[in-house]
mmCIF file of C-alpha atoms in Angstrom:
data_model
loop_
_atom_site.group_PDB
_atom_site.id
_atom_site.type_symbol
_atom_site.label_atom_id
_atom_site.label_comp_id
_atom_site.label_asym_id
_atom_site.label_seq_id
_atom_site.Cartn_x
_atom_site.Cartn_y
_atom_site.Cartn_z
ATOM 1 C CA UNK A 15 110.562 118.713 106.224
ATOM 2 C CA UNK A 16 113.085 116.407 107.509
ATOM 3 C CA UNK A 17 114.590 118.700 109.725
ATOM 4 C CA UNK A 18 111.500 119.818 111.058
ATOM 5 C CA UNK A 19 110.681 116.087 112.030
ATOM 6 C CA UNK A 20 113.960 115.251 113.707
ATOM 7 C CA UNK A 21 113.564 118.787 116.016
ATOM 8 C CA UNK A 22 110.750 117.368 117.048
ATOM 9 C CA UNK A 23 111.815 114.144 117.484
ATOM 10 C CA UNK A 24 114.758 115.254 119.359
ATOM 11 C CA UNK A 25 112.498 117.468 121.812
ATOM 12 C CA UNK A 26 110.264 114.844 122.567
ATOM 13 C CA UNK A 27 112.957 112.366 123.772
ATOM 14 C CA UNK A 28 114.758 115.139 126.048
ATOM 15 C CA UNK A 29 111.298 115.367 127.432
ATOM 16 C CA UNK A 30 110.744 111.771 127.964
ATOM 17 C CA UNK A 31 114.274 111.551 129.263
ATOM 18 C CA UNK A 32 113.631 114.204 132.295
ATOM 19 C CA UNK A 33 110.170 112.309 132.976
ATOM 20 C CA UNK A 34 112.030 109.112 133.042
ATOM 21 C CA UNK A 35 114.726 110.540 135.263
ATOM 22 C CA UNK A 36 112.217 112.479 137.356
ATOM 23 C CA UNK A 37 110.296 109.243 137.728
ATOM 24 C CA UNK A 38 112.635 107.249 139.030
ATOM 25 C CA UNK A 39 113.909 109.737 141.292
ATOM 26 C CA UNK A 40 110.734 110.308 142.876
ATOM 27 C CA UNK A 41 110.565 106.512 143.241
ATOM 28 C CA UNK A 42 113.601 106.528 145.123
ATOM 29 C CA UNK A 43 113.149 109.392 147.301
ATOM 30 C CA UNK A 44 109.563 107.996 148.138
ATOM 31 C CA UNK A 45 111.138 104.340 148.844
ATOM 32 C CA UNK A 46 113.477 105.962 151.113
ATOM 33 C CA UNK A 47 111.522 108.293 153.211
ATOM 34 C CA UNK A 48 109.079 105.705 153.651
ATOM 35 C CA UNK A 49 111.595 102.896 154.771
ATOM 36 C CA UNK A 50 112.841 105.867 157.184
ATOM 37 C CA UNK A 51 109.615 106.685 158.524
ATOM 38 C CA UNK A 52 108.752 102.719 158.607
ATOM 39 C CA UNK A 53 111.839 101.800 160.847
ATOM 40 C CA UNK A 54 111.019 104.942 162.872
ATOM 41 C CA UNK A 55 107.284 104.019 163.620
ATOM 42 C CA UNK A 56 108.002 100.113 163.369
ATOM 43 C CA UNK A 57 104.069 99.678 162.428
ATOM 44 C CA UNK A 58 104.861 96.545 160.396
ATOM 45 C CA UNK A 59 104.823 96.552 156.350
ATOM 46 C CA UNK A 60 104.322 99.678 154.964
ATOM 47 C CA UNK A 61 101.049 100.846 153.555
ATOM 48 C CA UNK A 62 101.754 101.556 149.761
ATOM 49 C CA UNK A 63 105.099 100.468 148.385
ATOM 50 C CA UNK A 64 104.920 103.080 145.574
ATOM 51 C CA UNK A 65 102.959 106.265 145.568
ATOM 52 C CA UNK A 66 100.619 107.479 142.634
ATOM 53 C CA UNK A 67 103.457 109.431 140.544
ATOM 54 C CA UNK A 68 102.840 113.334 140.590
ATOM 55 C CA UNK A 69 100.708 114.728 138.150
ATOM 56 C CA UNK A 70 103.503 116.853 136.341
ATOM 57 C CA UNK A 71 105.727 114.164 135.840
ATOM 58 C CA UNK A 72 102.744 111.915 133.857
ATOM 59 C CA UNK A 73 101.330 114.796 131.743
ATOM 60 C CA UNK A 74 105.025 115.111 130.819
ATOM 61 C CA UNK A 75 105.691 111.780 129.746
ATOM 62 C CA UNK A 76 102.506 112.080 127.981
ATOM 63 C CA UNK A 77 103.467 115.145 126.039
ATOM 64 C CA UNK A 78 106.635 113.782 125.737
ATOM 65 C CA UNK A 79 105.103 110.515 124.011
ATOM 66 C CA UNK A 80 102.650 112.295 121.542
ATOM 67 C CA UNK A 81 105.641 114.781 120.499
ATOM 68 C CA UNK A 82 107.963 111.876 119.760
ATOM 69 C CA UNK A 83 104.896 110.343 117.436
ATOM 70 C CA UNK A 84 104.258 113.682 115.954
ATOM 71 C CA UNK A 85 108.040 113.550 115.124
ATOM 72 C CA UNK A 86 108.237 110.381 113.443
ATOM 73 C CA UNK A 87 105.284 110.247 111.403
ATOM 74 C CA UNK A 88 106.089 113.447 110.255
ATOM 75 C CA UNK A 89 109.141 111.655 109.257
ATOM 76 C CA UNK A 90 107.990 108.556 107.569
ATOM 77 C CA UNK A 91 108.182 108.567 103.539
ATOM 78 C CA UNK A 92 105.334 109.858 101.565
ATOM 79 C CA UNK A 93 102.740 106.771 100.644
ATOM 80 C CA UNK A 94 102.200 105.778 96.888
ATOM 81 C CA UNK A 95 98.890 105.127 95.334
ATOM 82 C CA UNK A 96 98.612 101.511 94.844
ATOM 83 C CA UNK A 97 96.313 101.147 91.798
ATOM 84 C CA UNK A 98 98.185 101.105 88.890
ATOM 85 C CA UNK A 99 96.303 103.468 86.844
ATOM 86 C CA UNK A 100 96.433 106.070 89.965
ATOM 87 C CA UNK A 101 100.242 105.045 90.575
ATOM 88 C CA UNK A 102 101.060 105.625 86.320
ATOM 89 C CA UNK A 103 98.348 108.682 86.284
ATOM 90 C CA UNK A 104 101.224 110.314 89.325
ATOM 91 C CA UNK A 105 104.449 109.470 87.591
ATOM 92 C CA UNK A 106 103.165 110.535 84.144
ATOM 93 C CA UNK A 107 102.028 113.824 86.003
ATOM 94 C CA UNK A 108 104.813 114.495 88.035
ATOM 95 C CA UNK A 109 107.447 112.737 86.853
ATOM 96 C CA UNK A 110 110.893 112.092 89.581
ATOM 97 C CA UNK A 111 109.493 114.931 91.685
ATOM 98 C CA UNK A 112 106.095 112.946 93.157
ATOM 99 C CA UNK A 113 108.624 110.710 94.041
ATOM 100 C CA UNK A 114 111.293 112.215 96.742
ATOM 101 C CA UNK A 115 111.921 112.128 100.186
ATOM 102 C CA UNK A 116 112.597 114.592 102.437
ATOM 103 C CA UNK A 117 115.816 115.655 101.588
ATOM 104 C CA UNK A 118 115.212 116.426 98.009
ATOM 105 C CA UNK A 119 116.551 113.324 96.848
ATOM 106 C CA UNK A 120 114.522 110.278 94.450
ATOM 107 C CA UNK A 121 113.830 107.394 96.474
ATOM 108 C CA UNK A 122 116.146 104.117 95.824
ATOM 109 C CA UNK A 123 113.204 102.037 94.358
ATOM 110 C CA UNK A 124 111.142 104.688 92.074
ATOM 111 C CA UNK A 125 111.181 102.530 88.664
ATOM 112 C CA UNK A 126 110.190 105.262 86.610
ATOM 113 C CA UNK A 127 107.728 105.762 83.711
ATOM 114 C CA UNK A 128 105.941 101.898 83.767
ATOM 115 C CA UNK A 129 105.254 101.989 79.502
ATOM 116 C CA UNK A 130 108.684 102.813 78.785
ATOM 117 C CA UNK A 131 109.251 99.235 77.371
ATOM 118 C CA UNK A 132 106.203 100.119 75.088
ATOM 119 C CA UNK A 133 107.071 103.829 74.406
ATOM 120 C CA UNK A 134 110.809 102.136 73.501
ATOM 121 C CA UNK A 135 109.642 99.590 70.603
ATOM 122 C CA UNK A 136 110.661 100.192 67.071
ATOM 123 C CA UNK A 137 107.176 100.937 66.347
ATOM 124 C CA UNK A 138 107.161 104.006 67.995
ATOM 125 C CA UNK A 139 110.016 105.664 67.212
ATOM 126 C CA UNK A 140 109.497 109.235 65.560
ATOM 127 C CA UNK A 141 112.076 108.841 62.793
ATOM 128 C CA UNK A 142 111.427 111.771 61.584
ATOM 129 C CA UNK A 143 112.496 113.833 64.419
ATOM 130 C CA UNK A 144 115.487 111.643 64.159
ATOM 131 C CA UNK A 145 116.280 112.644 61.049
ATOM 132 C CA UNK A 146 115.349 116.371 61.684
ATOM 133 C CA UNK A 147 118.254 116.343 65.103
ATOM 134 C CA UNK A 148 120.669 114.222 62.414
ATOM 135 C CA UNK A 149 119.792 117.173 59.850
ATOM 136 C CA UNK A 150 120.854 119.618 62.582
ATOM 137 C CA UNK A 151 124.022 117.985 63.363
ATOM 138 C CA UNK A 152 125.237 117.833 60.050
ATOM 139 C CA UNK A 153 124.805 121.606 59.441
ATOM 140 C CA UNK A 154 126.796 122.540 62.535
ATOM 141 C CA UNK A 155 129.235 120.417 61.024
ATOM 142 C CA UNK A 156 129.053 117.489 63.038
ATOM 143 C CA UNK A 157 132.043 115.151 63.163
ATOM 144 C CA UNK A 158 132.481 111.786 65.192
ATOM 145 C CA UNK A 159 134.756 113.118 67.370
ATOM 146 C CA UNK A 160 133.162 116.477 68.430
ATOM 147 C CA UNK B 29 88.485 91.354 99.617
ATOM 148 C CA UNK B 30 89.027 92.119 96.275
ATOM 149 C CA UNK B 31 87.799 89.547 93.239
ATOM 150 C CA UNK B 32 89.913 88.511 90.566
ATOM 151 C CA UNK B 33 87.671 89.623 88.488
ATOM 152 C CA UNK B 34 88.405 93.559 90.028
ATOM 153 C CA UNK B 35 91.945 92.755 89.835
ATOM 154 C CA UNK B 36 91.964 92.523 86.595
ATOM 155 C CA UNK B 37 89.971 95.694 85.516
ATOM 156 C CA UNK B 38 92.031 97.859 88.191
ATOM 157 C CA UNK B 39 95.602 96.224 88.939
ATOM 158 C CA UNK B 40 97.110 96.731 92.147
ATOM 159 C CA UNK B 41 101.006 97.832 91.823
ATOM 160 C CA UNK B 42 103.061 95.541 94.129
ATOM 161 C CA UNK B 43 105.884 97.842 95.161
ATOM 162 C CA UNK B 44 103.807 100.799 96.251
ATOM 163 C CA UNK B 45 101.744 98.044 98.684
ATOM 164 C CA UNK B 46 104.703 96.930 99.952
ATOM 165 C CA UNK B 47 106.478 100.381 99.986
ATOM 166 C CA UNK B 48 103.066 101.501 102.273
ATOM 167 C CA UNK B 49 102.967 98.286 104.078
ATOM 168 C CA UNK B 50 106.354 98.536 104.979
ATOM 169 C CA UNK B 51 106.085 102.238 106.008
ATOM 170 C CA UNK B 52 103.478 101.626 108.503
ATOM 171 C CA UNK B 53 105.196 98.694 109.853
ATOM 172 C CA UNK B 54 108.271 100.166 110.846
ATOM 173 C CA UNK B 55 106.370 103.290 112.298
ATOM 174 C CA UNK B 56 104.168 100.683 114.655
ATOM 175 C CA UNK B 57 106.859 98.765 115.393
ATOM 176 C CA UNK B 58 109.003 102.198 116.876
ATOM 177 C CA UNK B 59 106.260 103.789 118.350
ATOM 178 C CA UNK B 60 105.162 100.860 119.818
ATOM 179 C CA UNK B 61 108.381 100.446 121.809
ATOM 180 C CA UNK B 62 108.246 104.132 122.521
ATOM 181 C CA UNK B 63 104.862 103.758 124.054
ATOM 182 C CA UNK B 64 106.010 100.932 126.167
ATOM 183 C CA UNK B 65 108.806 103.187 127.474
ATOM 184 C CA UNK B 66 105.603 105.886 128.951
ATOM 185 C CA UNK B 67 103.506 103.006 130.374
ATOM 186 C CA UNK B 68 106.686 101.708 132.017
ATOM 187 C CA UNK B 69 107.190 105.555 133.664
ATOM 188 C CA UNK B 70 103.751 106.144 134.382
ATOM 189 C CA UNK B 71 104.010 102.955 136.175
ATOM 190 C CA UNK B 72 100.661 101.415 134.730
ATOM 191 C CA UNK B 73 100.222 97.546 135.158
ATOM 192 C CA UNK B 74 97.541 94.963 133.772
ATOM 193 C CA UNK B 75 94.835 96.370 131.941
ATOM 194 C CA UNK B 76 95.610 100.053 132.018
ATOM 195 C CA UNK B 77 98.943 99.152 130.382
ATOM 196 C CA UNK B 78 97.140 97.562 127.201
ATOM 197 C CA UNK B 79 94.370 100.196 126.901
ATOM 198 C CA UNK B 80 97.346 102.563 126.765
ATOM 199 C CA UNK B 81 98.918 101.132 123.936
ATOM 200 C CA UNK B 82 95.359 100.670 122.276
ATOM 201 C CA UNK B 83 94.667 104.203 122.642
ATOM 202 C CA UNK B 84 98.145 105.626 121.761
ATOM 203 C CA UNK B 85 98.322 103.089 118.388
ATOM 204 C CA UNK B 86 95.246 104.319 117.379
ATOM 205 C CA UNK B 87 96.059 107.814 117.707
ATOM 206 C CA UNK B 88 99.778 107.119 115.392
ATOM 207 C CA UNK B 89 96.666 105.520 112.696
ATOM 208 C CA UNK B 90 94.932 109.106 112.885
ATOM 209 C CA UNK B 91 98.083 111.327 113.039
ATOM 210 C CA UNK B 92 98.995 109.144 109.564
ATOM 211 C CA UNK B 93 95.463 109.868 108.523
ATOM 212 C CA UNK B 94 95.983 113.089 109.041
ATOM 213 C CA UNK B 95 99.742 113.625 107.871
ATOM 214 C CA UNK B 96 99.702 111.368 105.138
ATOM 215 C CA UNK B 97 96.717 109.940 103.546
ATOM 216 C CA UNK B 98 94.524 112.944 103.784
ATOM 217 C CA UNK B 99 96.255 115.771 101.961
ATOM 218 C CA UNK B 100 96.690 113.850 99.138
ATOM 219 C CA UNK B 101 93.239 113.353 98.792
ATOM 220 C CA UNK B 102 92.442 117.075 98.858
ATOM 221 C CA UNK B 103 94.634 117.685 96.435
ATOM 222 C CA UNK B 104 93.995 115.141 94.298
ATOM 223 C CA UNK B 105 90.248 116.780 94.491
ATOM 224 C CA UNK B 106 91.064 120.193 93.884
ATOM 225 C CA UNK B 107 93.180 119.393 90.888
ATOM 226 C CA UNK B 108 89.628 117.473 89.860
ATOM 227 C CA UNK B 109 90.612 113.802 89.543
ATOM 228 C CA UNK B 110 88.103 111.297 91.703
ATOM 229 C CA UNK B 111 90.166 108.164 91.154
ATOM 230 C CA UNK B 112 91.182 106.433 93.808
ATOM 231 C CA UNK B 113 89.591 108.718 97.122
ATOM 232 C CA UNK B 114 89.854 108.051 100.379
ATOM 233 C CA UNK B 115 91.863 105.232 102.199
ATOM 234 C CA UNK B 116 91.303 102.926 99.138
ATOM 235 C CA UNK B 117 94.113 105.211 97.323
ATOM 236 C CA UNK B 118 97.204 103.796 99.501
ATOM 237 C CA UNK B 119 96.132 100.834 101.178
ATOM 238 C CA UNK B 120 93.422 97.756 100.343
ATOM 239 C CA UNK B 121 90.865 98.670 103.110
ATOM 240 C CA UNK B 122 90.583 101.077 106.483
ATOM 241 C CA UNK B 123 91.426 98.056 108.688
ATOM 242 C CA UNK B 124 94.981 97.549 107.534
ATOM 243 C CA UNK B 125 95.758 101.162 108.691
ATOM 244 C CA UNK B 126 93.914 101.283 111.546
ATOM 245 C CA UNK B 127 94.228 97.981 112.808
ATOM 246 C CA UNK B 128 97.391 96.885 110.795
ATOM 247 C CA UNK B 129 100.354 97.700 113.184
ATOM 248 C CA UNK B 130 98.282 96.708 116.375
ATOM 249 C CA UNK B 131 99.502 93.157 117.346
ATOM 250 C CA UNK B 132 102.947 93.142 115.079
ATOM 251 C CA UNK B 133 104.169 96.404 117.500
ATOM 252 C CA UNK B 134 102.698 94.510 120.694
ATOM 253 C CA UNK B 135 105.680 92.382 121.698
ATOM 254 C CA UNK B 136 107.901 95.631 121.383
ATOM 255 C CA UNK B 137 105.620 97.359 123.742
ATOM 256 C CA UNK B 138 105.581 94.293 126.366
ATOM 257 C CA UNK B 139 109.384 94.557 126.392
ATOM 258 C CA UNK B 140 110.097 98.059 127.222
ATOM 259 C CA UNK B 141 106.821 98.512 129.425
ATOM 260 C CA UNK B 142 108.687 95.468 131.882
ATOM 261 C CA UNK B 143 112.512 96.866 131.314
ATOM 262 C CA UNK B 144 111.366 100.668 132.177
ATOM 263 C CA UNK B 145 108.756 99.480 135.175
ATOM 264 C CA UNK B 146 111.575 97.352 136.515
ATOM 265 C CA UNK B 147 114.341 100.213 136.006
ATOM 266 C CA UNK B 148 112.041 103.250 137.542
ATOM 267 C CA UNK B 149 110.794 101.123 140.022
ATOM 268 C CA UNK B 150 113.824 99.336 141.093
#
């Protein structure tokens, strides 16, 4: 997904780039021909400073806008639920993978399972699977060092 | 607004509202400068310029709508669960994602709307 989002990211700003470029441009060529064709008729102050910019040139900075916005919210990280028993209901679910971005990595702040100080207590410890791995450690002859 | 009494029966985790809030902040606050960057080009001044920026912020709201909030609440129904539908699942009302971004993002947009009038038009 990322990659996807910073194509079109990328596209959109070459696009708003030419506009920009072909903007100005046309500013300058208009500024000029009309302080040309001012000093040749001498009529006084010119009659619009700055002509209505051609149509191409705005639907392409519009385009060029709305591609760039498609880009980056396709881009933003995924949003969490923020009621708790929602937010819990997702992790117990789905575990680390609800929670990456998009380059298949966990996020920096994911906490993890929210109980685990309660599933950790001595209370709930399940001795006897304890005992059963122990059980199966000794009879594959187990020693400290292996 | 939400009574303590609610608060207590449904909690609110912290880190995912600031982990949305922060999301939608930083996406305002770019877009907004990007939008300044068209009005500037298109050459729009006064009003035009701000019903731009109202228009184009409220269309980032809807493609997040769309993007992010909604397909998680189809899924979420197909799979059967009704906690937590609609906008209510990610942030505390409608307002703070339509209207959230809107005036933190608007200082951005001044700035770059002046700096690319003033460099097209020099």
């Amino acid at each position: 997904m990322t990659w996807l989002s910073t194509s079109i990211t990328g596209f959109g700003f070459v696009l708003l780039a030419h506009a920009c470029y072909s903007a100005h441009e046309h500013s300058a060529l208009h500024s000029t021909s009309t302080a040309s064709l001012s000093s040749l008729t001498s009529h006084g102050p010119s009659v619009s400073a700055v002509a209505a910019l051609p149509i191409d040139i705005s639907i392409e900075t519009i385009v060029a806008i709305l591609t760039i916005c498609l880009g980056l919210v396709l881009g933003t990280p995924e949003l969490r639920p923020i009621q708790w028993r929602v937010w819990a209901g997702q992790i117990e679910r789905e575990g680390e993978k609800g929670f990456m971005n998009g380059d298949g990595e966990v996020d920096k702040d994911y906490v993890g399972n929210p109980f685990k100080v309660l599933e950790s207590r001595p209370g709930f410890v399940d001795i006897r699977k304890q005992r059963k791995e122990f059980a199966e450690w000794v009879r594959e002859g187990g020693s400290v060092e292996g | 607004m939400l009574t303590e009494r609610e608060l207590q029966i449904s909690p609110i985790v912290l880190e995912s509202v600031q982990h949305n809030t922060k999301t939608l902040t930083t996406l305002h606050n770019l877009t907004a400068s990007l939008f300044g960057v068209g009005a500037g080009i298109l050459g729009l001044e006064s009003y035009p310029g701000f019903i731009f920026y109202l228009v184009f912020s409220l269309l980032t709201s809807a493609l997040v709508y769309a993007f992010r909030v909604r397909p998680a609440i189809i899924k979420n129904s197909i799979s059967g669960g009704k906690a937590g539908a609609g906008i209510e699942r990610y942030f505390m009302g409608s307002m703070e994602l339509w209207t959230g971004g809107l005036f933190e993002g608007l200082s951005g947009f001044v700035l770059t709307w002046t700096l690319f009038y003033g460099l097209v038009r020099a």
